[in-house]
Short mmCIF file of C-alpha atoms and ligand atoms in Angstrom, two decimals:
data_model
loop_
_atom_site.label_atom_id
_atom_site.label_comp_id
_atom_site.label_asym_id
_atom_site.label_seq_id
_atom_site.Cartn_x
_atom_site.Cartn_y
_atom_site.Cartn_z
CA MET A 301 0.00 0.00 0.00
CA ALA A 302 2.86 2.40 0.86
CA LEU A 303 4.40 1.78 -2.56
CA LEU A 304 1.04 2.56 -4.19
CA GLY A 305 0.96 5.89 -2.35
CA ARG A 306 4.42 6.78 -3.61
CA LEU A 307 3.44 5.83 -7.19
CA VAL A 308 0.38 8.09 -7.03
CA VAL A 309 2.50 10.97 -5.73
CA ALA A 310 5.06 10.45 -8.53
CA ALA A 311 2.27 10.46 -11.15
CA MET A 312 0.52 13.59 -9.78
CA PRO A 313 2.43 16.20 -11.84
CA LEU A 314 1.35 14.31 -15.00
CA ALA A 315 -2.37 14.34 -14.11
CA PRO A 316 -4.50 17.05 -15.80
CA LYS A 317 -5.37 19.80 -13.30
CA PHE A 318 -9.14 19.33 -13.79
CA ILE A 319 -8.87 15.73 -12.54
CA VAL A 320 -6.86 16.85 -9.51
CA ARG A 321 -9.50 19.56 -8.89
CA MET A 322 -12.27 16.91 -9.00
CA VAL A 323 -10.47 14.80 -6.38
CA ALA A 324 -9.53 17.83 -4.25
CA SER A 325 -13.13 19.14 -4.20
CA ARG A 326 -13.95 16.42 -1.70
CA TYR A 327 -11.34 17.73 0.76
CA VAL A 328 -11.27 21.47 0.07
CA ALA A 329 -14.34 23.73 0.37
CA GLY A 330 -13.32 25.81 -2.67
CA SER A 331 -11.06 28.67 -3.63
CA ASN A 332 -12.77 31.51 -1.74
CA LEU A 333 -14.53 32.51 1.47
CA GLU A 334 -18.01 32.23 -0.05
CA ASP A 335 -17.26 28.58 -0.89
CA ALA A 336 -16.29 27.91 2.74
CA VAL A 337 -19.46 29.58 4.06
CA SER A 338 -21.72 27.65 1.69
CA THR A 339 -19.96 24.34 2.60
CA MET A 340 -20.53 25.03 6.29
CA ASN A 341 -24.16 26.07 5.73
CA ASN A 342 -24.75 22.80 3.84
CA LEU A 343 -23.13 20.68 6.57
CA SER A 344 -24.71 22.43 9.58
CA SER A 345 -27.73 20.16 9.35
CA GLU A 346 -25.46 17.19 10.21
CA GLY A 347 -24.99 18.50 13.75
CA ALA A 348 -21.34 19.39 13.27
CA CYS A 349 -19.47 22.60 13.95
CA PHE A 350 -16.33 23.74 12.14
CA THR A 351 -12.77 25.03 12.19
CA VAL A 352 -11.78 26.96 9.08
CA ASP A 353 -8.31 27.09 7.56
CA VAL A 354 -7.11 29.50 4.87
CA LEU A 355 -4.81 27.34 2.74
CA GLY A 356 -1.18 28.39 2.62
CA GLU A 357 1.95 28.25 4.76
CA GLU A 358 5.62 29.25 5.00
CA ILE A 359 5.72 32.66 3.36
CA ARG A 360 8.98 33.93 1.85
CA SER A 361 8.61 37.60 2.78
CA LEU A 362 6.73 39.29 5.63
CA GLU A 363 4.62 41.26 3.12
CA GLU A 364 2.94 37.98 2.16
CA ALA A 365 1.51 37.78 5.69
CA GLU A 366 -0.75 40.75 4.78
CA PHE A 367 -2.82 38.45 2.61
CA PHE A 368 -3.47 36.05 5.51
CA LEU A 369 -4.19 38.91 7.93
CA ASN A 370 -6.84 40.30 5.58
CA GLU A 371 -8.33 36.94 4.71
CA TYR A 372 -8.61 35.77 8.35
CA SER A 373 -10.09 39.13 9.30
CA MET A 374 -12.78 38.74 6.61
CA LEU A 375 -13.28 35.12 7.69
CA ILE A 376 -13.99 36.20 11.29
CA ASP A 377 -16.48 38.85 10.06
CA SER A 378 -18.17 36.29 7.86
CA ILE A 379 -18.44 33.59 10.56
CA SER A 380 -20.07 36.18 12.86
CA LYS A 381 -22.35 37.68 10.23
CA ASN A 382 -23.60 34.24 9.15
CA ASN A 383 -23.89 33.05 12.75
CA ILE A 384 -21.88 29.89 12.07
CA ASP A 385 -20.52 27.75 14.93
CA ALA A 386 -16.89 27.84 13.79
CA HIS A 387 -13.34 28.23 15.07
CA ILE A 388 -10.41 29.29 12.92
CA SER A 389 -7.22 27.28 12.33
CA ILE A 390 -3.97 29.09 11.61
CA LYS A 391 -0.59 27.96 10.32
CA PRO A 392 1.96 30.18 12.13
CA THR A 393 4.50 29.99 9.27
CA ALA A 394 1.96 31.77 7.06
CA PHE A 395 2.28 34.74 9.43
CA GLY A 396 6.10 34.78 9.32
CA LEU A 397 7.12 32.47 12.18
CA LEU A 398 10.17 31.21 10.29
CA ILE A 399 11.23 34.72 9.19
CA ASP A 400 10.62 36.90 12.26
CA PRO A 401 8.92 35.33 15.31
CA GLU A 402 8.12 38.75 16.87
CA THR A 403 6.21 39.91 13.76
CA ALA A 404 4.42 36.55 13.58
CA PHE A 405 3.44 36.99 17.24
CA GLN A 406 2.02 40.49 16.61
CA ASN A 407 0.14 39.27 13.52
CA ILE A 408 -1.42 36.30 15.30
CA LEU A 409 -2.12 38.38 18.43
CA ASN A 410 -4.11 40.85 16.29
CA ILE A 411 -6.14 38.05 14.70
CA THR A 412 -6.72 36.33 18.06
CA ARG A 413 -7.90 39.62 19.64
CA LYS A 414 -10.37 40.16 16.83
CA ALA A 415 -11.53 36.52 17.10
CA SER A 416 -11.95 36.97 20.86
CA GLU A 417 -14.17 40.03 20.35
CA ASN A 418 -16.34 37.82 18.14
CA ASP A 419 -16.27 34.85 20.53
CA ILE A 420 -14.32 32.69 18.08
CA PHE A 421 -11.63 30.22 19.18
CA VAL A 422 -8.23 30.16 17.42
CA ARG A 423 -6.29 26.93 16.91
CA LEU A 424 -2.61 27.08 15.98
CA ASP A 425 -2.08 24.12 13.65
CA MET A 426 1.18 22.28 14.34
CA GLU A 427 3.58 22.16 11.41
CA ASP A 428 6.86 20.23 11.13
CA SER A 429 9.38 19.88 13.97
CA ARG A 430 11.31 23.04 12.99
CA VAL A 431 8.52 25.06 14.61
CA THR A 432 7.23 22.88 17.48
CA ASP A 433 8.97 24.97 20.17
CA SER A 434 8.16 28.35 18.64
CA THR A 435 4.49 27.46 18.03
CA ILE A 436 4.01 26.40 21.66
CA GLU A 437 5.85 29.54 22.84
CA LEU A 438 3.65 31.70 20.64
CA MET A 439 0.47 30.23 22.13
CA LEU A 440 1.77 30.66 25.70
CA LYS A 441 2.82 34.25 25.00
CA ILE A 442 -0.65 35.14 23.73
CA ARG A 443 -2.22 33.44 26.77
CA SER A 444 0.08 35.49 29.01
CA GLU A 445 -1.63 38.62 27.58
CA GLY A 446 -4.81 37.38 29.29
CA ILE A 447 -6.32 36.03 26.06
CA ASP A 448 -7.92 32.58 26.49
CA ASN A 449 -9.39 31.82 23.07
CA ILE A 450 -6.27 30.13 21.70
CA GLY A 451 -4.95 26.56 21.81
CA VAL A 452 -2.26 24.52 20.15
CA VAL A 453 -2.00 21.15 18.37
CA LEU A 454 0.28 18.36 19.62
CA GLN A 455 1.34 15.38 17.52
CA GLY A 456 1.20 11.89 19.03
CA ARG A 457 4.12 10.70 16.87
CA LEU A 458 6.63 13.12 18.48
CA LEU A 459 8.59 11.69 21.43
CA ARG A 460 8.43 15.07 23.21
CA THR A 461 4.63 15.27 23.34
CA THR A 462 4.19 13.77 26.84
CA SER A 463 6.49 16.37 28.36
CA ASP A 464 4.88 19.18 26.30
CA ILE A 465 1.47 18.24 27.75
CA LEU A 466 2.81 18.32 31.30
CA GLU A 467 4.60 21.63 30.75
CA ILE A 468 1.63 23.38 29.12
CA CYS A 469 -0.82 22.02 31.72
CA GLY A 470 1.59 23.10 34.45
CA ILE A 471 1.36 26.69 33.15
CA LEU A 472 -2.29 26.90 32.08
CA GLY A 473 -3.95 24.37 34.40
CA PRO A 474 -7.49 23.37 33.28
CA LYS A 475 -7.49 26.25 30.80
CA ALA A 476 -5.03 24.26 28.64
CA ASP A 477 -6.64 23.39 25.34
CA PHE A 478 -5.23 20.91 22.85
CA ARG A 479 -5.99 19.36 19.52
CA ILE A 480 -4.24 16.00 19.50
CA CYS A 481 -3.51 14.21 16.22
CA LYS A 482 -0.99 11.61 15.04
CA GLY A 483 0.94 14.26 13.07
CA ILE A 484 1.06 14.42 9.28
CA TYR A 485 4.79 15.23 8.93
CA LEU A 486 7.01 12.16 8.72
CA GLU A 487 9.73 13.01 11.25
CA PRO A 488 13.01 11.06 11.77
CA GLY A 489 13.30 8.20 14.29
CA GLU A 490 15.49 10.30 16.62
CA ILE A 491 12.56 12.52 17.53
CA ALA A 492 9.46 10.53 16.55
CA HIS A 493 7.77 7.16 16.55
CA THR A 494 7.75 5.85 13.00
CA GLY A 495 5.64 2.64 13.12
CA TYR A 496 1.81 2.64 12.97
CA LYS A 497 1.35 0.70 16.24
CA GLU A 498 3.72 2.93 18.22
CA ILE A 499 2.13 6.09 16.84
CA VAL A 500 -1.36 4.91 17.81
CA GLU A 501 -0.18 3.91 21.31
CA ALA A 502 1.60 7.23 21.84
CA THR A 503 -1.40 9.21 20.57
CA ASN A 504 -3.72 7.29 22.88
CA GLN A 505 -1.40 7.92 25.84
CA ALA A 506 -1.32 11.62 25.01
CA ILE A 507 -5.15 11.73 24.91
CA GLU A 508 -5.34 10.11 28.34
CA SER A 509 -2.70 12.44 29.73
CA MET A 510 -4.65 15.50 28.45
CA MET A 511 -7.95 14.28 29.89
CA ALA A 512 -6.28 13.33 33.20
CA SER A 513 -4.83 16.86 33.41
CA GLY A 514 -8.33 18.33 33.04
CA ALA A 515 -7.46 20.04 29.74
CA TYR A 516 -9.93 20.52 26.88
CA THR A 517 -9.06 17.70 24.46
CA ALA A 518 -9.98 17.81 20.78
CA ILE A 519 -9.34 14.37 19.28
CA ALA A 520 -8.41 14.76 15.60
CA SER A 521 -8.30 11.27 14.13
CA HIS A 522 -10.34 9.09 11.80
CA ASP A 523 -8.72 5.93 13.07
CA TYR A 524 -10.92 3.48 14.99
CA PRO A 525 -8.27 2.45 17.58
CA VAL A 526 -7.82 6.11 18.53
CA ILE A 527 -11.54 7.00 18.53
CA ASN A 528 -12.56 3.84 20.43
CA HIS A 529 -9.83 4.39 23.01
CA SER A 530 -11.02 8.00 23.49
CA LEU A 531 -14.62 6.86 23.90
CA SER A 532 -13.52 4.34 26.53
CA LEU A 533 -11.84 7.13 28.53
CA LEU A 534 -14.82 9.49 28.67
CA GLU A 535 -16.59 7.95 31.63
CA LYS A 536 -13.34 7.56 33.59
CA TYR A 537 -12.78 11.32 33.37
CA ASP A 538 -16.45 12.27 33.78
CA LEU A 539 -16.65 13.60 30.25
CA PHE A 540 -19.65 11.79 28.75
CA PRO A 541 -21.91 13.97 26.51
CA ASP A 542 -24.39 15.16 29.18
CA SER A 543 -21.80 15.58 31.94
CA GLU A 544 -21.99 18.86 33.85
CA ASN A 545 -18.19 18.68 33.97
CA ILE A 546 -17.87 19.72 30.30
CA SER A 547 -16.68 23.24 29.58
CA PHE A 548 -15.96 25.30 26.45
CA PRO A 549 -12.67 25.28 24.48
CA GLY A 550 -9.94 27.11 26.42
CA LYS A 551 -12.12 27.47 29.51
CA GLY A 552 -11.87 24.08 31.26
CA PRO A 553 -12.23 20.32 30.84
CA GLY A 554 -14.07 18.96 27.83
CA TYR A 555 -13.61 17.02 24.64
CA GLU A 556 -14.67 16.89 21.02
CA PHE A 557 -13.96 14.80 17.92
CA GLN A 558 -12.49 16.50 14.86
CA PHE A 559 -12.56 15.26 11.27
CA LEU A 560 -11.11 16.52 8.02
CA LEU A 561 -13.67 17.63 5.45
CA GLY A 562 -14.55 14.67 3.21
CA VAL A 563 -13.10 11.97 5.45
CA ARG A 564 -15.17 9.28 7.22
CA GLY A 565 -18.35 11.35 7.36
CA ASP A 566 -20.42 8.31 8.35
CA LEU A 567 -18.34 7.86 11.52
CA ARG A 568 -18.57 11.59 12.29
CA ARG A 569 -22.36 11.55 11.86
CA LYS A 570 -22.62 8.48 14.10
CA LEU A 571 -20.64 10.20 16.89
CA ALA A 572 -22.76 13.36 16.54
CA LYS A 573 -25.94 11.29 16.77
CA GLU A 574 -24.66 9.74 20.00
CA GLY A 575 -24.36 13.27 21.43
CA HIS A 576 -20.61 13.90 21.03
CA LEU A 577 -19.47 17.32 19.83
CA THR A 578 -17.96 16.90 16.35
CA ARG A 579 -16.03 19.50 14.38
CA ILE A 580 -15.10 19.51 10.70
CA TYR A 581 -11.82 21.04 9.50
CA VAL A 582 -12.75 23.14 6.46
CA PRO A 583 -9.81 24.31 4.31
CA TYR A 584 -10.34 26.82 1.49
CA GLY A 585 -8.17 29.04 -0.66
CA SER A 586 -6.66 29.64 -4.04
CA GLN A 587 -3.51 27.69 -3.10
CA TRP A 588 -5.36 24.34 -2.97
CA TYR A 589 -3.27 22.71 -5.72
CA GLU A 590 0.18 23.62 -4.35
CA TYR A 591 -0.90 22.81 -0.80
CA GLY A 592 -2.30 19.39 -1.77
CA ILE A 593 0.81 18.41 -3.74
CA ARG A 594 3.08 19.45 -0.87
CA ARG A 595 1.06 17.41 1.67
CA LEU A 596 1.14 14.35 -0.60
CA ASN A 597 4.89 14.66 -1.06
CA GLU A 598 5.45 14.93 2.67
CA ASN A 599 3.28 11.94 3.47
CA PRO A 600 2.46 9.59 0.55
CA GLU A 601 0.17 7.62 2.91
CA VAL A 602 -2.39 10.36 2.32
CA ALA A 603 -2.41 9.43 -1.40
CA THR A 604 -3.20 5.83 -0.44
CA HIS A 605 -6.14 7.03 1.69
CA VAL A 606 -7.45 9.20 -1.14
CA LEU A 607 -7.14 6.38 -3.68
CA LYS A 608 -8.90 3.98 -1.31
CA ALA A 609 -11.73 6.49 -0.79
CA ILE A 610 -12.22 6.67 -4.58
CA LEU A 611 -11.90 2.96 -5.36
CA LEU A 612 -13.63 1.58 -2.22
CA PRO A 613 -16.13 4.38 -1.43
CA TRP A 614 -18.00 2.30 1.17
CA THR A 615 -14.89 2.41 3.43
CA ASN A 616 -14.90 6.21 3.60
CA ARG A 617 -18.13 8.11 3.00
CA ARG A 618 -18.10 11.90 2.82
P1 FAD B 638 -4.93 7.11 9.59
O1 FAD B 638 -4.57 5.75 10.05
O2 FAD B 638 -3.97 7.91 8.81
O3 FAD B 638 -6.33 7.15 8.92
C1 FAD B 638 -7.42 6.34 9.34
C2 FAD B 638 -8.38 6.23 8.17
O4 FAD B 638 -8.97 7.53 7.91
C3 FAD B 638 -7.70 5.82 6.84
O5 FAD B 638 -7.62 4.43 6.70
C4 FAD B 638 -8.61 6.47 5.82
O6 FAD B 638 -9.75 5.66 5.59
C5 FAD B 638 -9.07 7.73 6.51
N1 FAD B 638 -8.23 8.90 6.17
C6 FAD B 638 -7.32 9.52 6.96
N2 FAD B 638 -6.79 10.61 6.33
C7 FAD B 638 -7.38 10.65 5.10
C8 FAD B 638 -7.28 11.54 3.98
N3 FAD B 638 -6.48 12.62 3.98
N4 FAD B 638 -8.05 11.26 2.88
C9 FAD B 638 -8.88 10.20 2.86
N5 FAD B 638 -9.03 9.35 3.89
C10 FAD B 638 -8.29 9.56 4.99
N6 FAD B 638 -1.53 16.98 11.49
C11 FAD B 638 -0.54 17.80 11.88
O7 FAD B 638 0.63 17.44 11.80
N7 FAD B 638 -0.82 19.05 12.37
C12 FAD B 638 -2.09 19.50 12.51
O8 FAD B 638 -2.29 20.64 12.97
C13 FAD B 638 -3.16 18.66 12.13
N8 FAD B 638 -4.44 19.05 12.25
C14 FAD B 638 -5.44 18.15 11.98
C15 FAD B 638 -6.76 18.53 12.18
C16 FAD B 638 -7.78 17.62 12.01
C17 FAD B 638 -9.20 18.03 12.28
C18 FAD B 638 -7.49 16.28 11.62
C19 FAD B 638 -8.58 15.25 11.49
C20 FAD B 638 -6.19 15.92 11.35
C21 FAD B 638 -5.16 16.84 11.52
N9 FAD B 638 -3.83 16.51 11.24
C22 FAD B 638 -2.83 17.37 11.60
C23 FAD B 638 -3.51 15.29 10.49
C24 FAD B 638 -3.25 14.11 11.38
O9 FAD B 638 -2.06 14.31 12.09
C25 FAD B 638 -3.14 12.80 10.58
O10 FAD B 638 -2.11 12.90 9.66
C26 FAD B 638 -4.41 12.45 9.82
O11 FAD B 638 -5.55 12.74 10.55
C27 FAD B 638 -4.41 10.94 9.52
O12 FAD B 638 -4.34 10.21 10.72
P2 FAD B 638 -5.58 9.39 11.34
O13 FAD B 638 -5.45 9.44 12.82
O14 FAD B 638 -6.85 9.87 10.78
O15 FAD B 638 -5.27 7.89 11.00
#
């Protein structure tokens, strides 16, 4: 299967763009803000809420950050105006984190302040291991300004994640708020688990450690061993759907399940029907082609998943 993924990735540049667009339309809301709003309006009836991502990352000059500042600002206005239950997801390198961390901080602080005024939560997506430290620092620095509507993502595959959870929970207490995922970037064995079984075990341990610390825990996985393990922990930590113990993101203990747009919708709908909060990650933007190719190159496993979803649609309904 891994070889198949690599073959698909190698063949991608040869595929006509309209075919790539057809495949991508399952996973990307469209190229502009209106597309994202109409996708969310269509999916609201399924009992889900959303986190919206403007596609793009790692700018080459700080001027490029202006585009993301404007787009996220319009996104916040649009979420409020349309009364949509949505967070925003931000890639810090799109705001200059790898060029000038202080400017990136100011940029993201401005966006987070505006989001806070509109009661919208901000999630800092976690990118590759070059920026793990600086992304966590950025979140903590914004929290130290007294702003609570921001949380970070940790990746189960990284060996450092257990100590990151303890450190962040030590500083923020029950106001710590995490998205936990396996991690899409294939990192070297010196700093990360590399086998499927180890990654699942480490991700499951991280989920338990977050819940045990009383943090808000957003479980971002489509994998049954991770979802079933999380479900089995809920009662232990008094987090079942009707529990009075459940708080809002960034404000105390709680949990939710997060899914990528277009992936395992039947499982998401089942969890929502059982009363669990479910959130869909909705990416949009003109850079959908470049972004998709880069993700596939970084992790050819994704190509295998996409191919499987096309050839065996019953295994992965939208
Ligand atoms: P897998 O074992 O990879 O997938 C389980 C099954 O889900 C597959 O068999 C397949 O049927 C289906 N599936 C999974 N992915 C796809 C896909 N792309 N297309 C089609 N089918 C698929 N990673 C980061 O490094 N940083 C982040 O900030 C980050 N944010 C995320 C936010 C959300 C809401 C989600 C759901 C994931 C995020 N990820 C992020 C990606 C994550 O780390 C994994 O790479 C990804 O979710 C695949 O892992 P999995 O746990 O779903 O398990």
